[in-house]
XYZ file of N, CA, C and O in Angstrom:
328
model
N -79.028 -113.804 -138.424
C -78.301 -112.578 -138.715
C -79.250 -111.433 -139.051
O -78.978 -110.252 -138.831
N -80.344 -111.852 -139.580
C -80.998 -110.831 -139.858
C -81.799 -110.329 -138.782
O -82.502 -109.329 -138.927
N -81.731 -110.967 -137.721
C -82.401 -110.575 -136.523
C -82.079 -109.664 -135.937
O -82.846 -108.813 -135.488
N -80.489 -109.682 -135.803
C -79.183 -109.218 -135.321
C -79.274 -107.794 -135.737
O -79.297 -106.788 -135.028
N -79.318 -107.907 -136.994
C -79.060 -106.456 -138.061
C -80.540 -105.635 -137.468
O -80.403 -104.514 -136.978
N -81.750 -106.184 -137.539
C -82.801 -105.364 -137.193
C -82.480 -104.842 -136.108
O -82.066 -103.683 -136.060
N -82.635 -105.716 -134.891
C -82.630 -104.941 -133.794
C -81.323 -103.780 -133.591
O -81.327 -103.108 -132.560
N -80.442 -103.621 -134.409
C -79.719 -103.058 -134.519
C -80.079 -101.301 -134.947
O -79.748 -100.234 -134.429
N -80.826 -101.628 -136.018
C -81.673 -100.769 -136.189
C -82.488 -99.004 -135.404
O -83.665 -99.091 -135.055
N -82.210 -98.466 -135.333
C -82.843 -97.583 -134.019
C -84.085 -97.490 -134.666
O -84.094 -97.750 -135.869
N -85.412 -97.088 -133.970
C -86.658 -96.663 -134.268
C -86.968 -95.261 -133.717
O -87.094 -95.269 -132.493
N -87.115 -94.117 -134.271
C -87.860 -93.011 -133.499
C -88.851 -92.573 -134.340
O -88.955 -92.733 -135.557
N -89.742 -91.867 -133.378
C -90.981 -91.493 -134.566
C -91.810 -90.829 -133.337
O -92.059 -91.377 -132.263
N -92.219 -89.372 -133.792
C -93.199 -88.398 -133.036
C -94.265 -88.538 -133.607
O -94.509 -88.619 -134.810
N -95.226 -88.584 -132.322
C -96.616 -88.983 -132.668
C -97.071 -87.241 -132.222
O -96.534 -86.503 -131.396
N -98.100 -87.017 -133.010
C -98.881 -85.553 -133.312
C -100.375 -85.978 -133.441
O -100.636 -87.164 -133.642
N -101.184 -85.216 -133.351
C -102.292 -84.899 -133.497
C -103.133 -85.761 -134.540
O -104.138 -86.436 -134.314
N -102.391 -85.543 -135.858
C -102.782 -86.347 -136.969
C -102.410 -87.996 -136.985
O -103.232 -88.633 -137.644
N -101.323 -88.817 -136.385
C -101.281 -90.095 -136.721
C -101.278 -90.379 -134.925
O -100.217 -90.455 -134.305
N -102.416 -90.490 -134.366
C -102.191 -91.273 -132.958
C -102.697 -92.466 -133.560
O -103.320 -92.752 -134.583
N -102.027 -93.296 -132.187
C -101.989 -95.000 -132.201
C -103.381 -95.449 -132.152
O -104.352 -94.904 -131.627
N -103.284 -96.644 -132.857
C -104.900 -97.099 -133.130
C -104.562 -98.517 -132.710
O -103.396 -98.898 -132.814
N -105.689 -99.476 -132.151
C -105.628 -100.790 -132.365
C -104.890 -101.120 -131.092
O -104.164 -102.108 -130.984
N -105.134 -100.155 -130.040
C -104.836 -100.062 -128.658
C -104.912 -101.840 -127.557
O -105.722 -101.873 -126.630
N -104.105 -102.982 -127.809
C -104.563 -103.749 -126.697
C -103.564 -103.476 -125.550
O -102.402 -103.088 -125.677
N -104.214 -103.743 -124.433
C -103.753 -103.295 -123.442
C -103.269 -104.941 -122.702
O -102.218 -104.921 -122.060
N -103.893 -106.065 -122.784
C -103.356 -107.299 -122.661
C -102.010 -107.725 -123.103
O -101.392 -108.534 -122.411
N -101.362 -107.127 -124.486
C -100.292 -107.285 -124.907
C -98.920 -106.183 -124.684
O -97.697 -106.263 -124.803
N -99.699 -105.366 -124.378
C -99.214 -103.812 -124.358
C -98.713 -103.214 -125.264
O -97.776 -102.430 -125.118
N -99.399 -103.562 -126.624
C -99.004 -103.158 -127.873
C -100.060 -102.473 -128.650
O -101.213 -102.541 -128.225
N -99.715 -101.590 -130.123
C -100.544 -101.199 -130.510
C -100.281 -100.686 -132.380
O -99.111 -100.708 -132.760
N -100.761 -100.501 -132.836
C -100.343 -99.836 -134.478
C -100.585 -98.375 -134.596
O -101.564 -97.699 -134.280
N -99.020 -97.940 -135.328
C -98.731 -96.632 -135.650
C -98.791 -96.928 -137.204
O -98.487 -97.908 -137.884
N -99.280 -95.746 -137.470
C -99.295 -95.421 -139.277
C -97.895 -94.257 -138.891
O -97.696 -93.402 -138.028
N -97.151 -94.791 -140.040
C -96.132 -93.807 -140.294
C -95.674 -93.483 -141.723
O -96.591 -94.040 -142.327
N -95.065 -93.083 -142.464
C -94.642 -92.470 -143.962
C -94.398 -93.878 -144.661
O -94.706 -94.142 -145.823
N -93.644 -94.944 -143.528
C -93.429 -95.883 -144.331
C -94.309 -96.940 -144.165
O -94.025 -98.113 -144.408
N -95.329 -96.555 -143.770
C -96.516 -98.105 -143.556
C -96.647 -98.179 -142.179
O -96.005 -97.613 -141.295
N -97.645 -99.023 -142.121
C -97.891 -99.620 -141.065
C -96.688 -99.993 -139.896
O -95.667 -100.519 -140.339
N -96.782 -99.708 -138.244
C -95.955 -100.094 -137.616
C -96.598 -100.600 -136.476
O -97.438 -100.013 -135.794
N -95.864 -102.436 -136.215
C -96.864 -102.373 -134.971
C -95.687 -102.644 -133.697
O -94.611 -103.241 -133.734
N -96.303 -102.024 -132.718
C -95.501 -101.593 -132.265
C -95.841 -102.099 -130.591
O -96.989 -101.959 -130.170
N -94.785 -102.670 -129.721
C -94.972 -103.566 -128.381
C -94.335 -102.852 -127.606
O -93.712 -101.856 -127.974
N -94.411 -103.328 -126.235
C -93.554 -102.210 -125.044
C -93.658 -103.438 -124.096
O -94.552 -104.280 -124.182
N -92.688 -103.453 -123.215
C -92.392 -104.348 -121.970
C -92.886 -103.832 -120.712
O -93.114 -104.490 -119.697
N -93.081 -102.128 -120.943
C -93.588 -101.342 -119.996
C -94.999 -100.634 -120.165
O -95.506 -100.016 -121.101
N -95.480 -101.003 -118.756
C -97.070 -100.774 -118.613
C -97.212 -99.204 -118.260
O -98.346 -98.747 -118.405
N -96.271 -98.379 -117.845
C -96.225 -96.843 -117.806
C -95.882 -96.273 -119.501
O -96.567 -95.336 -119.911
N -95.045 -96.748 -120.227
C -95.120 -96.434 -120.987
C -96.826 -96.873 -122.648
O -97.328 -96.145 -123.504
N -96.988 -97.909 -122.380
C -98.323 -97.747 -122.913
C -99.846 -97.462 -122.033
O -100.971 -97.695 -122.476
N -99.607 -97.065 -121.083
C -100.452 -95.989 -120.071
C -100.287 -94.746 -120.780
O -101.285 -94.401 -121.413
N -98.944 -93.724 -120.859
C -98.343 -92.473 -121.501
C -99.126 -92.429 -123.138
O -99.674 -91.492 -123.717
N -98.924 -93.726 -123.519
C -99.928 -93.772 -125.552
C -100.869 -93.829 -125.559
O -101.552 -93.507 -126.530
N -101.319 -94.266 -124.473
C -103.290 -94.503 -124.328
C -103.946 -93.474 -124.056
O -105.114 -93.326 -124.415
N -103.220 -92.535 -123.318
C -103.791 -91.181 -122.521
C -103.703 -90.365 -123.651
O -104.751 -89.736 -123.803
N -102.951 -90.156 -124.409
C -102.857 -88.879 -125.671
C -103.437 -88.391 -126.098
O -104.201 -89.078 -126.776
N -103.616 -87.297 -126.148
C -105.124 -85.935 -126.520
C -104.454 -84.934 -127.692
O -104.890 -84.897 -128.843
N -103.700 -84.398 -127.372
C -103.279 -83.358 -128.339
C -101.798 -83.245 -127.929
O -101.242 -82.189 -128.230
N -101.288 -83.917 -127.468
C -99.821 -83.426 -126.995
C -98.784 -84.261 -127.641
O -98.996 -85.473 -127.696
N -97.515 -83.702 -128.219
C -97.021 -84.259 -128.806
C -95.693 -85.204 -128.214
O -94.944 -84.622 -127.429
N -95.394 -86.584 -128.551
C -94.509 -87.084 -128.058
C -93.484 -88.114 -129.233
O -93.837 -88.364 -130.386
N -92.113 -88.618 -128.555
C -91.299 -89.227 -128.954
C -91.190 -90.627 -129.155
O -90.181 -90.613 -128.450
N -91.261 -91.436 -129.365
C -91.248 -92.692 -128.809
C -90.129 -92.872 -129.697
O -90.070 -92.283 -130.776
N -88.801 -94.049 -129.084
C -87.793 -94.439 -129.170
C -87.772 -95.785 -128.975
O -88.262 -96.214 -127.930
N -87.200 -96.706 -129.944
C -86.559 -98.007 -130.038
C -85.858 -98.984 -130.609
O -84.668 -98.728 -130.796
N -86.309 -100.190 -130.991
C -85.776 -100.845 -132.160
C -86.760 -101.964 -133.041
O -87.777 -102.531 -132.641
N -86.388 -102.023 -133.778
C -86.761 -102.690 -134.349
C -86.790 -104.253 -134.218
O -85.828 -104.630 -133.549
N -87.650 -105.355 -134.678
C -87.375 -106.480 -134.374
C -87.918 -107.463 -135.217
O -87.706 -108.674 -135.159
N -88.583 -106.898 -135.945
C -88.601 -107.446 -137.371
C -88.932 -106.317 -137.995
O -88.998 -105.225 -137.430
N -89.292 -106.641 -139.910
C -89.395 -105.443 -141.028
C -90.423 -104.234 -140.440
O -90.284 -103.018 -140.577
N -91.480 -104.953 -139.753
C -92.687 -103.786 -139.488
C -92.828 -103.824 -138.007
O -93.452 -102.961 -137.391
N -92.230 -104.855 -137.438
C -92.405 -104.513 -136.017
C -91.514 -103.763 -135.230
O -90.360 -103.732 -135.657
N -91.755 -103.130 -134.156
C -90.724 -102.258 -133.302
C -91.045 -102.779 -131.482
O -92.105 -103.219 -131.038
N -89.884 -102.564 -130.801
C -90.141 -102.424 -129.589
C -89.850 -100.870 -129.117
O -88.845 -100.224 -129.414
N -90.920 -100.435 -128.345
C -90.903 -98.810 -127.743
C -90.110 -99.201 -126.582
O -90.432 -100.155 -125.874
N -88.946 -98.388 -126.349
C -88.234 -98.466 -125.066
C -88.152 -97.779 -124.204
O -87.988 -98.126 -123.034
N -88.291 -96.191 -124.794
C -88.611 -94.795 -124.335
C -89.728 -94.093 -124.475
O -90.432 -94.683 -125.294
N -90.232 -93.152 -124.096
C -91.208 -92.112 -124.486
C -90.819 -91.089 -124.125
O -90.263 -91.090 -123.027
N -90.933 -89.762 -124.882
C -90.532 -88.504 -124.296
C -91.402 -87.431 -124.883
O -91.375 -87.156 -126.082
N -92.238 -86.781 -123.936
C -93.132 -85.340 -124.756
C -92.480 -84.241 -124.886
O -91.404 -83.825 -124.455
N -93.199 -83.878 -125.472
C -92.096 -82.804 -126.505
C -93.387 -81.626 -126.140
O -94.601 -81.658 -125.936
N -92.195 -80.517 -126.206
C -93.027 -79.343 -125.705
C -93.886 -78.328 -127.123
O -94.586 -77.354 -126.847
């Protein structure tokens, strides 16, 4: 049930200048976000979308998902923001 309830959960969170993703593997296609509430580590099923997190210079974007346990998330979306 508590699995249930997480993924239930929505995840969003804009990445800026100051907190880009660190701890980049590209074998898993996952990586760790620092956010307000701690540590987030964070996986994707899609290889365009952690291509889009790896490339990031100064531009700001969305990432959208859920959750799937307390600190972990799955990214489902990405969207840059103008």
């Amino acid at each position: 049930k508590v699995k249930e309830l997480l993924s239930s959960l929505p995840f969003e969170f804009t990445i800026k200048n100051n907190n880009l993703p660190r701890a980049l593997d590209i074998k898993n296609l996952s990586f760790k976000l620092d956010t307000d509430e701690g540590v987030r580590y964070c996986h994707t099923e899609d290889q365009s979308i952690f291509d889009a997190i790896s490339d990031l210079s100064s531009t700001s974007i969305t990432l959208t998902g859920y959750y799937t346990s307390i600190k972990s998330v799955k990214i489902t979306n990405i969207q840059r923001n103008s």
